[in-house]
Coordinates of C-alpha atoms in Angstrom, one line a residue:
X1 CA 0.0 0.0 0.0
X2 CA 3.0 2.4 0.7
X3 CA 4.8 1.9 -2.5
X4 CA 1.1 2.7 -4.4
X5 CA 0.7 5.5 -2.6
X6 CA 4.5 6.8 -3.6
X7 CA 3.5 5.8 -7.4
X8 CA 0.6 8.1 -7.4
X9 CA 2.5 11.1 -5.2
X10 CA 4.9 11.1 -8.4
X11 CA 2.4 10.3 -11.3
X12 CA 0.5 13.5 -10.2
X13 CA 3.1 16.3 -11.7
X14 CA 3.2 14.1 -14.8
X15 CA -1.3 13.8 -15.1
X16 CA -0.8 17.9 -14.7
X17 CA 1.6 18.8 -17.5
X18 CA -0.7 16.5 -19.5
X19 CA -3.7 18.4 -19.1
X20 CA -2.3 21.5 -19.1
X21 CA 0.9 21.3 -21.4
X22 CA 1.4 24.8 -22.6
X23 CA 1.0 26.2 -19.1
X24 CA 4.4 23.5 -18.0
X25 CA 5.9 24.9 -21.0
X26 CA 5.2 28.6 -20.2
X27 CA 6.5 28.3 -16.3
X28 CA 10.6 28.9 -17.3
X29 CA 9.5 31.8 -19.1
X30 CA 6.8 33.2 -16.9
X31 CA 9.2 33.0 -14.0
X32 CA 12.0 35.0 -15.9
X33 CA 9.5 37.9 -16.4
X34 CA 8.3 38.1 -13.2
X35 CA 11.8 38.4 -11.8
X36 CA 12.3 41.5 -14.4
X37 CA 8.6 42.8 -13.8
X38 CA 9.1 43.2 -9.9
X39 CA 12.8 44.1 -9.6
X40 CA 12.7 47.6 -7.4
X41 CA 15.3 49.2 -10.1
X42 CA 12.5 49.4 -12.5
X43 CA 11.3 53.3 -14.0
X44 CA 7.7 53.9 -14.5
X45 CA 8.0 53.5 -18.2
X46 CA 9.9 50.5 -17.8
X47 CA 7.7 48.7 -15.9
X48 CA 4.5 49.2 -17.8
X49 CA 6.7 47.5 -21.0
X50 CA 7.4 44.5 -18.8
X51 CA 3.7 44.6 -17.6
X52 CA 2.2 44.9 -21.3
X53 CA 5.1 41.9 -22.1
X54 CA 4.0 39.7 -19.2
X55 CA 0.5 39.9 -20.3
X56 CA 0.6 39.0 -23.7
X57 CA 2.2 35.4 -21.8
X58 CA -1.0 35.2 -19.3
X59 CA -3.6 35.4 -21.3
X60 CA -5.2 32.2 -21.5
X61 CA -3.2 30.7 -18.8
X62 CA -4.8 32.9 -16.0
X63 CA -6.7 30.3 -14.1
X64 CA -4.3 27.4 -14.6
X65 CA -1.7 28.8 -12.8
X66 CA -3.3 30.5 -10.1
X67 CA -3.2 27.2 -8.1
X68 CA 0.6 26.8 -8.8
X69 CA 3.0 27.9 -5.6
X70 CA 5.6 29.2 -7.7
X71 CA 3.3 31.1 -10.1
X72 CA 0.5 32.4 -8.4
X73 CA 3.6 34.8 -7.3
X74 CA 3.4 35.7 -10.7
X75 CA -0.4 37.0 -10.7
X76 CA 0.0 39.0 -7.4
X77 CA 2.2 40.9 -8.8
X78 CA 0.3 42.0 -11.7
X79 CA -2.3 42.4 -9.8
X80 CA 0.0 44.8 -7.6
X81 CA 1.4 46.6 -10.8
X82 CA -1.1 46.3 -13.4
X83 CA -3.2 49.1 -14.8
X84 CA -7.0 48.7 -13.7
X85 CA -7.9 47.1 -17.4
X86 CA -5.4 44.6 -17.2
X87 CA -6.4 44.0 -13.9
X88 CA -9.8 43.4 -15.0
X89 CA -8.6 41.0 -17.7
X90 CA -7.3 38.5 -14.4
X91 CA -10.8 38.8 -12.9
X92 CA -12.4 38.0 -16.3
X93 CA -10.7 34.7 -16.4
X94 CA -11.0 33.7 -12.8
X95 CA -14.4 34.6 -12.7
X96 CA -16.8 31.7 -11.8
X97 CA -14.1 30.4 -9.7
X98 CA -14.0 32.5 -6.7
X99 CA -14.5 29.3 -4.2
X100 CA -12.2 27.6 -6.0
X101 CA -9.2 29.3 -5.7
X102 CA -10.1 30.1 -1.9
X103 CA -9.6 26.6 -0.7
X104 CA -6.0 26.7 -2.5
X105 CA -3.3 27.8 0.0
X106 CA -1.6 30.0 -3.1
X107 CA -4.9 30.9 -5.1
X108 CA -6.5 32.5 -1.7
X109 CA -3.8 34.9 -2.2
X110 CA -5.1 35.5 -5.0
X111 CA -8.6 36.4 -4.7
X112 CA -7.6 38.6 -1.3
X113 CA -5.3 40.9 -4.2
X114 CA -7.9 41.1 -6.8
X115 CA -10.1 42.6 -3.5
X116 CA -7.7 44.7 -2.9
X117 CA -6.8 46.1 -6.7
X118 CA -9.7 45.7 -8.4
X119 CA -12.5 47.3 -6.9
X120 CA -15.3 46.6 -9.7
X121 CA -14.7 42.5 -9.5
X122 CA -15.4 43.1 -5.1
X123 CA -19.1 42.7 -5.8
X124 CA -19.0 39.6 -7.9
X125 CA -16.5 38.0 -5.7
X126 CA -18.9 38.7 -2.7
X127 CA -21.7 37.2 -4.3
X128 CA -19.8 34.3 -5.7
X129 CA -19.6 32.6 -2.2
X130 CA -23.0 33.6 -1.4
X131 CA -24.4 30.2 0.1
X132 CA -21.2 28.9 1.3
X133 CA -20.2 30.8 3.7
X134 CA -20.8 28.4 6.5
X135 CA -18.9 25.2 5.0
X136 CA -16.0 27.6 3.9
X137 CA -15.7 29.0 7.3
X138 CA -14.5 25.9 7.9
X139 CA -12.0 25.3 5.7
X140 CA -8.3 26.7 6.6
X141 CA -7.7 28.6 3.6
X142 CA -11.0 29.4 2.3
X143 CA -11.8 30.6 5.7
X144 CA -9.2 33.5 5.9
X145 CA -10.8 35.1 2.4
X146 CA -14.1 35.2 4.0
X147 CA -12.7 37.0 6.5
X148 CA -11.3 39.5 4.8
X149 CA -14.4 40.0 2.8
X150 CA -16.4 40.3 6.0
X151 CA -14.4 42.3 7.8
X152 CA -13.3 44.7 5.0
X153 CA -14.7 44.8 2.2
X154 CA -18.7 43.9 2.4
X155 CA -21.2 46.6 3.1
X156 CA -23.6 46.1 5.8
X157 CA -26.2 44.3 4.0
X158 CA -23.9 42.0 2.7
X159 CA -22.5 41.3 6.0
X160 CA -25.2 40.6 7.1
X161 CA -26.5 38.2 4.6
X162 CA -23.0 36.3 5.1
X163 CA -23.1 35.7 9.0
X164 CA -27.0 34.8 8.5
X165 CA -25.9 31.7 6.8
X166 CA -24.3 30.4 9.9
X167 CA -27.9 30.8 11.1
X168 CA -29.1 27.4 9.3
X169 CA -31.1 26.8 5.7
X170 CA -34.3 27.6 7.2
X171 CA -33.2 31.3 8.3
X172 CA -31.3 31.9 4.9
X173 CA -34.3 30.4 2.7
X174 CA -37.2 32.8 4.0
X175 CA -35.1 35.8 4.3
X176 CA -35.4 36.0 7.7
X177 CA -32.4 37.9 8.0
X178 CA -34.0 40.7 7.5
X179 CA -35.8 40.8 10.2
X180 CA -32.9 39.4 12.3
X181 CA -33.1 37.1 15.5
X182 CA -35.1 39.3 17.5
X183 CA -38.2 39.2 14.6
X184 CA -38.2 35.4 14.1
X185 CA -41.8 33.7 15.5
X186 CA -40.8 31.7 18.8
X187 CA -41.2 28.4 17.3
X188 CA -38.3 29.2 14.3
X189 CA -36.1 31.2 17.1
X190 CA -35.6 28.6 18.9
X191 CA -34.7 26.1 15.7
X192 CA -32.9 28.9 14.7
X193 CA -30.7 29.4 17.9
X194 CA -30.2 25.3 18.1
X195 CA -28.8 25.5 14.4
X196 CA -26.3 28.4 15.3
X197 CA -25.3 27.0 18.3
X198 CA -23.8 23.8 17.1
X199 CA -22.1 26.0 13.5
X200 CA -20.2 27.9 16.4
X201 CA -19.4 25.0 18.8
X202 CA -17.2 24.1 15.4
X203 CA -16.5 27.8 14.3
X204 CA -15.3 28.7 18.0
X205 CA -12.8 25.5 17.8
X206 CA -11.4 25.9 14.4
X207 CA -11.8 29.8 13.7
X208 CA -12.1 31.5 17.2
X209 CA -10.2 34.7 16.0
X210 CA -12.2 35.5 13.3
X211 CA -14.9 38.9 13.3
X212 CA -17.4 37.3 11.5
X213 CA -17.8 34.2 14.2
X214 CA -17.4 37.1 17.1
X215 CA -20.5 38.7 14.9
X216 CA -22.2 35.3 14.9
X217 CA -21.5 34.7 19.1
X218 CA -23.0 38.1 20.1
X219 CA -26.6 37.5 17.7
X220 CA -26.6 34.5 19.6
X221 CA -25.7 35.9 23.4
X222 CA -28.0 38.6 23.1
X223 CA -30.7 36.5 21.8
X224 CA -30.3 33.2 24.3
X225 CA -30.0 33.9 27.6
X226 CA -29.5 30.6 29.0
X227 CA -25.7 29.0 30.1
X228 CA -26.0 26.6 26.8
X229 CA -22.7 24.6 25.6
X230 CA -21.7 27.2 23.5
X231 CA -21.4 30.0 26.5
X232 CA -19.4 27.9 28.4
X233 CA -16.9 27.3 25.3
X234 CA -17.1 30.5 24.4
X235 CA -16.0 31.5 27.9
X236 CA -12.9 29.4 27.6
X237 CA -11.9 31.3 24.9
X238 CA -12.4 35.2 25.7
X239 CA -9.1 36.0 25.6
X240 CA -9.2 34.8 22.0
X241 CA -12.4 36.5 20.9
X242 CA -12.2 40.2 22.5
X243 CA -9.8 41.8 19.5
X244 CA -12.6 42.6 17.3
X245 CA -16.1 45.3 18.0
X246 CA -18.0 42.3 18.0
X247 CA -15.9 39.9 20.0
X248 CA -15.4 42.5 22.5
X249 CA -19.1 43.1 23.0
X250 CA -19.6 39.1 23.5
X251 CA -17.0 39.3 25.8
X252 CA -18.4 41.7 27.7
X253 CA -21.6 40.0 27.8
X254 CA -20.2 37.1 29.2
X255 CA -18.7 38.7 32.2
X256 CA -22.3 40.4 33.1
X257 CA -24.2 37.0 32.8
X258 CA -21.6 34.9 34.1
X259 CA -21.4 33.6 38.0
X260 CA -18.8 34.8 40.5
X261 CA -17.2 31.1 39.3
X262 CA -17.6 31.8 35.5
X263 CA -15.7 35.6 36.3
X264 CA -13.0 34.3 38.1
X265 CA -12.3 31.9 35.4
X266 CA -12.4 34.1 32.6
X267 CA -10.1 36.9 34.5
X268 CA -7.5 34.0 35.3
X269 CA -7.8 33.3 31.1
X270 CA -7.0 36.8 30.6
X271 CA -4.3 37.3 32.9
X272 CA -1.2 35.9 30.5
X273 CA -2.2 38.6 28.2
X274 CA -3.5 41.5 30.7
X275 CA -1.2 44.4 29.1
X276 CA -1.6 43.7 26.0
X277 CA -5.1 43.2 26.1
X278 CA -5.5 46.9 28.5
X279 CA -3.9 48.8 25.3
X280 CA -6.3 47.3 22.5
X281 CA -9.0 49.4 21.2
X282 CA -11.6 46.8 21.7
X283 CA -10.0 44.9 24.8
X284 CA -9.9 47.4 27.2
X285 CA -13.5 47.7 27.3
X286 CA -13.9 44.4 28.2
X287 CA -11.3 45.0 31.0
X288 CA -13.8 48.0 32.4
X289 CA -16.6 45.8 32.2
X290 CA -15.4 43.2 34.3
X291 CA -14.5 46.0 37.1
X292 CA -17.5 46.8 36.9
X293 CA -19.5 43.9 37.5
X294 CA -16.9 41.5 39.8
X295 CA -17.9 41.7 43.3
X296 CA -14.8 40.1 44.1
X297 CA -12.2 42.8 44.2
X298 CA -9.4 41.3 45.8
X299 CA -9.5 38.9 43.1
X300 CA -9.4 42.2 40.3
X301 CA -6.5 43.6 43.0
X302 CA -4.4 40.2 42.0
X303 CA -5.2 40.0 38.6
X304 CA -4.6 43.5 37.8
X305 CA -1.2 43.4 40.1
X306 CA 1.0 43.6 36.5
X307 CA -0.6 46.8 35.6
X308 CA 1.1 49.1 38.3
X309 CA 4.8 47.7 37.5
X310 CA 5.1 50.0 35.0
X311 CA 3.0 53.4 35.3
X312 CA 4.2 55.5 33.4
X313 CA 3.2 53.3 30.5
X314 CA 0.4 52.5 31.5
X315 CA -1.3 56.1 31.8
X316 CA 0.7 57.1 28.9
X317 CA -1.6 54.5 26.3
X318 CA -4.2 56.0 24.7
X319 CA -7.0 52.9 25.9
X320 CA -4.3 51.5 29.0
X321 CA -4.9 54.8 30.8
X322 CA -8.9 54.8 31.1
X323 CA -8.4 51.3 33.7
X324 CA -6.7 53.7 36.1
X325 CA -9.2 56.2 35.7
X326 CA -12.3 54.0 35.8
X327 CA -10.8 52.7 39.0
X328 CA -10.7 56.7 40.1
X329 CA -13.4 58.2 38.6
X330 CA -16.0 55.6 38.0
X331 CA -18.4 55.8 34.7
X332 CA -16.9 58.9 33.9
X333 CA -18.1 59.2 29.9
X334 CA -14.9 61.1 29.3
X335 CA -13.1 58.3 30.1
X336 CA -15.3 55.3 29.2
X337 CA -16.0 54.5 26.1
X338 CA -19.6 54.5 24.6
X339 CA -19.5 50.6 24.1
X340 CA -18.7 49.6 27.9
X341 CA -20.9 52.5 29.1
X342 CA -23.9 50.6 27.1
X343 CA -23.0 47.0 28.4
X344 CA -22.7 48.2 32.0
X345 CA -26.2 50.1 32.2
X346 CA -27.3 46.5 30.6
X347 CA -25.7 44.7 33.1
X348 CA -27.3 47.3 35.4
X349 CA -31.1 46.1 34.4
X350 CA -30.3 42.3 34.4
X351 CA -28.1 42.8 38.4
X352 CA -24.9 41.8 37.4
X353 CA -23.4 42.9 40.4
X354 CA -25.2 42.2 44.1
X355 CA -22.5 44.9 45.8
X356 CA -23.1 48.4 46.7
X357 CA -22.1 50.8 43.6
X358 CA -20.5 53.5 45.8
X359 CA -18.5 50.3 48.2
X360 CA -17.3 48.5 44.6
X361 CA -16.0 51.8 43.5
X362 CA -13.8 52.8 47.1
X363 CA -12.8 49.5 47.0
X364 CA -11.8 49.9 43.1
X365 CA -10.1 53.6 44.1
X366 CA -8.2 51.4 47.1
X367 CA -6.3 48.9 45.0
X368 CA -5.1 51.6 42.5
X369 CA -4.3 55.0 44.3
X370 CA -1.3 54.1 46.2
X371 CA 0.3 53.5 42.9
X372 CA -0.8 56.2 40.6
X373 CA -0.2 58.7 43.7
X374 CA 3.8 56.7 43.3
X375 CA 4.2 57.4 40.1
X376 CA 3.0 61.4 40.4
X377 CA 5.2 61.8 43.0
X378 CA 8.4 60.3 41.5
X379 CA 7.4 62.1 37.9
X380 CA 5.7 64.9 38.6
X381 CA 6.5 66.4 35.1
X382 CA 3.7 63.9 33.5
X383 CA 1.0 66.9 34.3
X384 CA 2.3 68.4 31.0
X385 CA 1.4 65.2 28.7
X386 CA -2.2 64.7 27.5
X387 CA -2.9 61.5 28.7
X388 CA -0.8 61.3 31.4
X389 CA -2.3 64.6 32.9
X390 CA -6.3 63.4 33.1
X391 CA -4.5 60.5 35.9
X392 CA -2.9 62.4 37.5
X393 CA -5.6 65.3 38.2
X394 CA -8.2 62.2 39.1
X395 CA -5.2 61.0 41.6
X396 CA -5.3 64.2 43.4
X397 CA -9.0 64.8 43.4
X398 CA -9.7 61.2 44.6
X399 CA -6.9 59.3 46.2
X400 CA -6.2 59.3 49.6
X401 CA -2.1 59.6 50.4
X402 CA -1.6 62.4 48.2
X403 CA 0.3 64.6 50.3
X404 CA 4.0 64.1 48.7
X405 CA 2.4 64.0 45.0
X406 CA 0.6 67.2 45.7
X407 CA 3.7 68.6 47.1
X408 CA 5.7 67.6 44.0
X409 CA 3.0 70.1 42.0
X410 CA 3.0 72.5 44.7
X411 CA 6.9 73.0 43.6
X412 CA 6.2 73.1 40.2
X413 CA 3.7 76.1 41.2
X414 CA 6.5 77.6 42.9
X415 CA 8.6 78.2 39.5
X416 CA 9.3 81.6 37.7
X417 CA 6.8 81.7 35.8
X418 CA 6.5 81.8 31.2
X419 CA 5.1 80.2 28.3
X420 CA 6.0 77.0 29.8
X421 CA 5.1 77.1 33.8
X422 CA 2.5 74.8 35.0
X423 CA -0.4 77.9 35.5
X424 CA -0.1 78.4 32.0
X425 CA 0.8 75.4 29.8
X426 CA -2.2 74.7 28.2
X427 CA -2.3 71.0 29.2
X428 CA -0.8 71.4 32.9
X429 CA -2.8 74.3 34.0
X430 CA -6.0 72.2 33.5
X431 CA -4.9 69.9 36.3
X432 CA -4.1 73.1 39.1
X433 CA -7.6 74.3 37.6
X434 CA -9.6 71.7 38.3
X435 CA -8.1 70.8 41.5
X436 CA -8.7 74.4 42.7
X437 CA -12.0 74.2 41.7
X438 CA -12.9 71.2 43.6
X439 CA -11.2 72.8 47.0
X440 CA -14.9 72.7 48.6
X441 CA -15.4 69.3 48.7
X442 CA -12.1 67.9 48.6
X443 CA -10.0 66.5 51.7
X444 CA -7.0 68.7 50.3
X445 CA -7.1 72.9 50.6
X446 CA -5.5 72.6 46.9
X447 CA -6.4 76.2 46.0
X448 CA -5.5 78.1 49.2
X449 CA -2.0 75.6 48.7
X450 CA -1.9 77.1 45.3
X451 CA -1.9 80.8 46.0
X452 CA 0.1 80.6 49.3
X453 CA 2.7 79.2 47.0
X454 CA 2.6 82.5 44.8
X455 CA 1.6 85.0 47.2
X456 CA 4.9 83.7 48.6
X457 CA 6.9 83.8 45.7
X458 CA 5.4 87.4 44.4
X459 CA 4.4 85.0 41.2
X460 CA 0.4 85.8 41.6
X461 CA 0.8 88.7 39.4
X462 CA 2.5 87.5 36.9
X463 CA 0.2 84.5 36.5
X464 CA -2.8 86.8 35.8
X465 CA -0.2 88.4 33.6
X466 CA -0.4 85.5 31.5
X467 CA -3.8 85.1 31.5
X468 CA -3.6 82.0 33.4
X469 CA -6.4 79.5 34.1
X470 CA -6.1 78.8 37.8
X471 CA -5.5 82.3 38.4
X472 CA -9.4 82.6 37.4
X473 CA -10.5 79.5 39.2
X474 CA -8.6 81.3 42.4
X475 CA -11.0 84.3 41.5
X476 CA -14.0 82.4 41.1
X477 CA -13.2 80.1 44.5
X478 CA -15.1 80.8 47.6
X479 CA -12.1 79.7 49.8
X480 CA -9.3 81.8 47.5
X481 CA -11.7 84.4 45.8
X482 CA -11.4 87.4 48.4
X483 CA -7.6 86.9 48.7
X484 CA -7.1 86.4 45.9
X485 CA -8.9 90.1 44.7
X486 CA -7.6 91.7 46.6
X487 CA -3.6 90.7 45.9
X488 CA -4.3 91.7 42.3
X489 CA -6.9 94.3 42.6
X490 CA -3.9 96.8 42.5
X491 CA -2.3 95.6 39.2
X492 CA -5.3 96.1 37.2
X493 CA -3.8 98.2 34.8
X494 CA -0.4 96.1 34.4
X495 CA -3.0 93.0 33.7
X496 CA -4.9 94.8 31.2
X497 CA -1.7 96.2 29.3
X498 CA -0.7 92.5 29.0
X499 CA -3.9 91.6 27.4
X500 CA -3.9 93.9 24.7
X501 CA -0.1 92.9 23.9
X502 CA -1.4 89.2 23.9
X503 CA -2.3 87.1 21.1
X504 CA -4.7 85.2 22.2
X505 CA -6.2 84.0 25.6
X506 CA -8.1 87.6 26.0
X507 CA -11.1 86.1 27.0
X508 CA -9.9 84.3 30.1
X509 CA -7.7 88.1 30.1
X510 CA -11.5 89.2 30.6
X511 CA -12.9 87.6 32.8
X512 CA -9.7 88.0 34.9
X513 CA -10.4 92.0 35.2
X514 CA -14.3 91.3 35.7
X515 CA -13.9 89.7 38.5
X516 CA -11.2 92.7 40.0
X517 CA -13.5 95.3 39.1
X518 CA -16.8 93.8 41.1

């Protein structure tokens, strides 16, 4: 049996150049011109010669040697640097088969290029796997041009007409998908939801990374409710399925209907890949969520611990930063995104979480606020960055041992002041400003701190000489405002001499002298 199965290993090649003799013959010479066509050294003129050359070679031939390692090379780059006619000539002879050449590791390539080039063949290519979607999701190759079709180029309709045949026959045939889940007559739901539970028991083993299943999972969470097979598989894999919108929003929705057992599970997947995962656009969210709805918080303190070994880059990421401040500040909408803010009034409705709101978050603020207070204290400077800067104005307002971070800004205060100083720079000053403002209920006297430091240092007036922000908030305080008045009150005309020589700010300049002449 082993030597019969050598015999037909080596007949194959010789069956091939059989059927397809002038494309054997054509390889040598295809392979030459390809190494011309994409050489880098190449001048525009040149180029399109070699092009028109290696054309006049393909035509005919297109198809047969898509499926051919060595020169499907050859279309992809034609594709690449082919004008849009010639272009169109490839999809004209690979049209009708689309499926085909998906299921080959080297024709996929193929069809993902002509996607990508070709524009007017994206419609035909869409519609040429329309009805197997579902059997070629599970398919290695064929799989990964769905995908891209999917998650680039379909519009909505048609993505939805693809993820609706992992639905079943029945929901395809009567064009139930346009209705969606939610329309379907009990009776069909429920075939319906038995049919797409077993296509992703299969999708979620072979294909758990791709947007389209994610797509598929949250139809399904949001329209089943109960703890089927699929949920608990699906839970298994979360740390797989939260990279995409969709897979982040199923994600989510498994941490608010999940058990205290199912949480700590999923939180314990995560883990291995908690940074990562806190500086993804769709990842975080899930991250938030869980806060939000995990009673347990010395479980969230342990499996967060990573986090706080490196501040400074966590605040300084663009998605790492809002953990921190949820921790802080709570739902803040500034900070939390629209997508988590949605899941966790959800979860709110359905009682995903049986502790006290205003307990979870002091217990939230307690695991993170000796280390953001740390890492203000020992880089102080961070006030000036964007991101950095909303951290470490919510670790003054909120945290507790604050004393040496606020002193560390209190010296910053205490600087000659210019364009640069902490009163004026326009990110900086926004952090003194708001903490001034918030003197009244706060455990810290931050604006009576702030202008003993520059009635001290004789800076006050040149502050409001710069049109300063906190100089303003000082003004409109009811712990700094008479003070404050009536340091300045006599350099009215010095203030107003260096609005008209500014060039912009005169506004705040304004409002400044209002409140000195009342």
């Amino acid at each position: 049996m082993a030597v019969t199965g050598k015999r037909k290993a080596i007949a194959l090649p010789t069956e091939q150049k059989k059927k397809h003799p002038k494309t054997e013959q054509l390889k040598p010479v295809l392979i030459k011109q390809w190494e011309t066509l994409r050489s880098h050294t190449l001048t525009a003129d040149e180029r399109r010669t070699q092009m028109g050359k290696m054309m006049e070679l393909l035509r005919g031939h297109i198809h047969e040697i898509t499926l051919k390692h060595d020169t499907s090379r050859v279309i992809q780059t034609c594709l690449k640097h082919g004008t849009m006619e010639e272009r169109g000539e490839i999809a004209k002879e690979l049209s009708g088969h689309y499926v085909e050449l998906s299921k080959s590791v080297y024709g996929r390539h193929i069809v993902i290029r002509l996607l990508k080039y070709h524009p007017p063949s994206r419609r035909e290519i869409i519609g040429s796997f329309k009805g197997s979607v579902a059997k070629l999701l599970k398919h290695k190759e064929a799989a990964m041009v769905i995908e891209e079709l999917f998650a680039v180029y379909a519009n909505s309709a048609e993505r939805q007409m693809m993820v609706a045949e992992l639905y079943g026959a029945e929901f395809t045939l009567f064009n139930e998908h346009k209705r969606g889940l939610e329309g379907l007559e009990p009776v069909k739901r429920d075939a319906v939801l038995r049919s797409l539970g077993s296509t992703l028991l299969v999708l979620l083993e072979k294909q758990p990374q791709l947007s389209i299943v994610h797509r598929a999972l949250l139809d399904y969470l949001m329209a089943s409710a109960a703890p089927e097979e699929v949920t608990v598989r699906a839970r298994e894999l979360v740390a797989e399925i939260l990279h995409t919108r969709e897979g982040s929003r199923a994600a989510m929705l498994l941490f608010l209907r999940g058990g205290a057992k199912d949480r700590k599970q999923m939180l314990k997947t995560i883990k291995p890949y908690l940074k990562r995962i806190s500086q993804e656009e769709h990842g975080h969210s899930v991250l938030l969520v869980a806060l939000d709805c995990t009673d347990d918080t010395v479980l969230l303190g342990k499996t967060l611990g990573e986090l706080w070994d490196t501040p400074g880059e966590l605040v300084s990421d663009q998605y790492a930063r809002r953990i921190p401040l949820y921790m802080l500040a709570g739902r803040n909408p500034q900070y939390v995104g629209q997508d988590a803010l949605e899941m966790m009034r959800m979860g709110d409705t359905w009682g995903a979480s049986k502790k006290d709101p205003a307990k979870r978050q002091s217990e939230l603020s307690g695991i993170v606020e000796q280390a953001m207070a740390k890492w203000l204290e020992e880089a102080p400077a961070s006030v000036f960055e964007p991101f950095p800067s909303q951290v470490a104005c919510e670790t003054l307002l909120r945290a507790r041992a604050i004393s040496n971070a606020w002193a560390q800004m209190l010296e910053l205060v205490r600087k000659e002041v210019d364009a640069g100083h902490v009163l004026v720079d326009k990110v900086a000053n926004r952090v003194i400003t708001s903490c001034i403002m918030a003197e009244h209920n706060a455990r810290v006297p931050f604006g009576s701190d702030v202008l003993g430091v520059l009635e001290q240092s004789g800076q006050l007036v040149d502050a409001a000489c710069w049109g300063a922000f906190p100089v303003r908030a000082l003004l409109e305080s009811q712990a700094t405002g008479g003070r404050t008045k009536e340091l300045l009150a006599p350099h009215c005309k010095r203030i107003r001499e260096a609005m008209n020589a500014a060039e912009t700010g005169k506004r705040n300049f304004e409002a400044i002298l209002s409140h000195l002449s009342k």
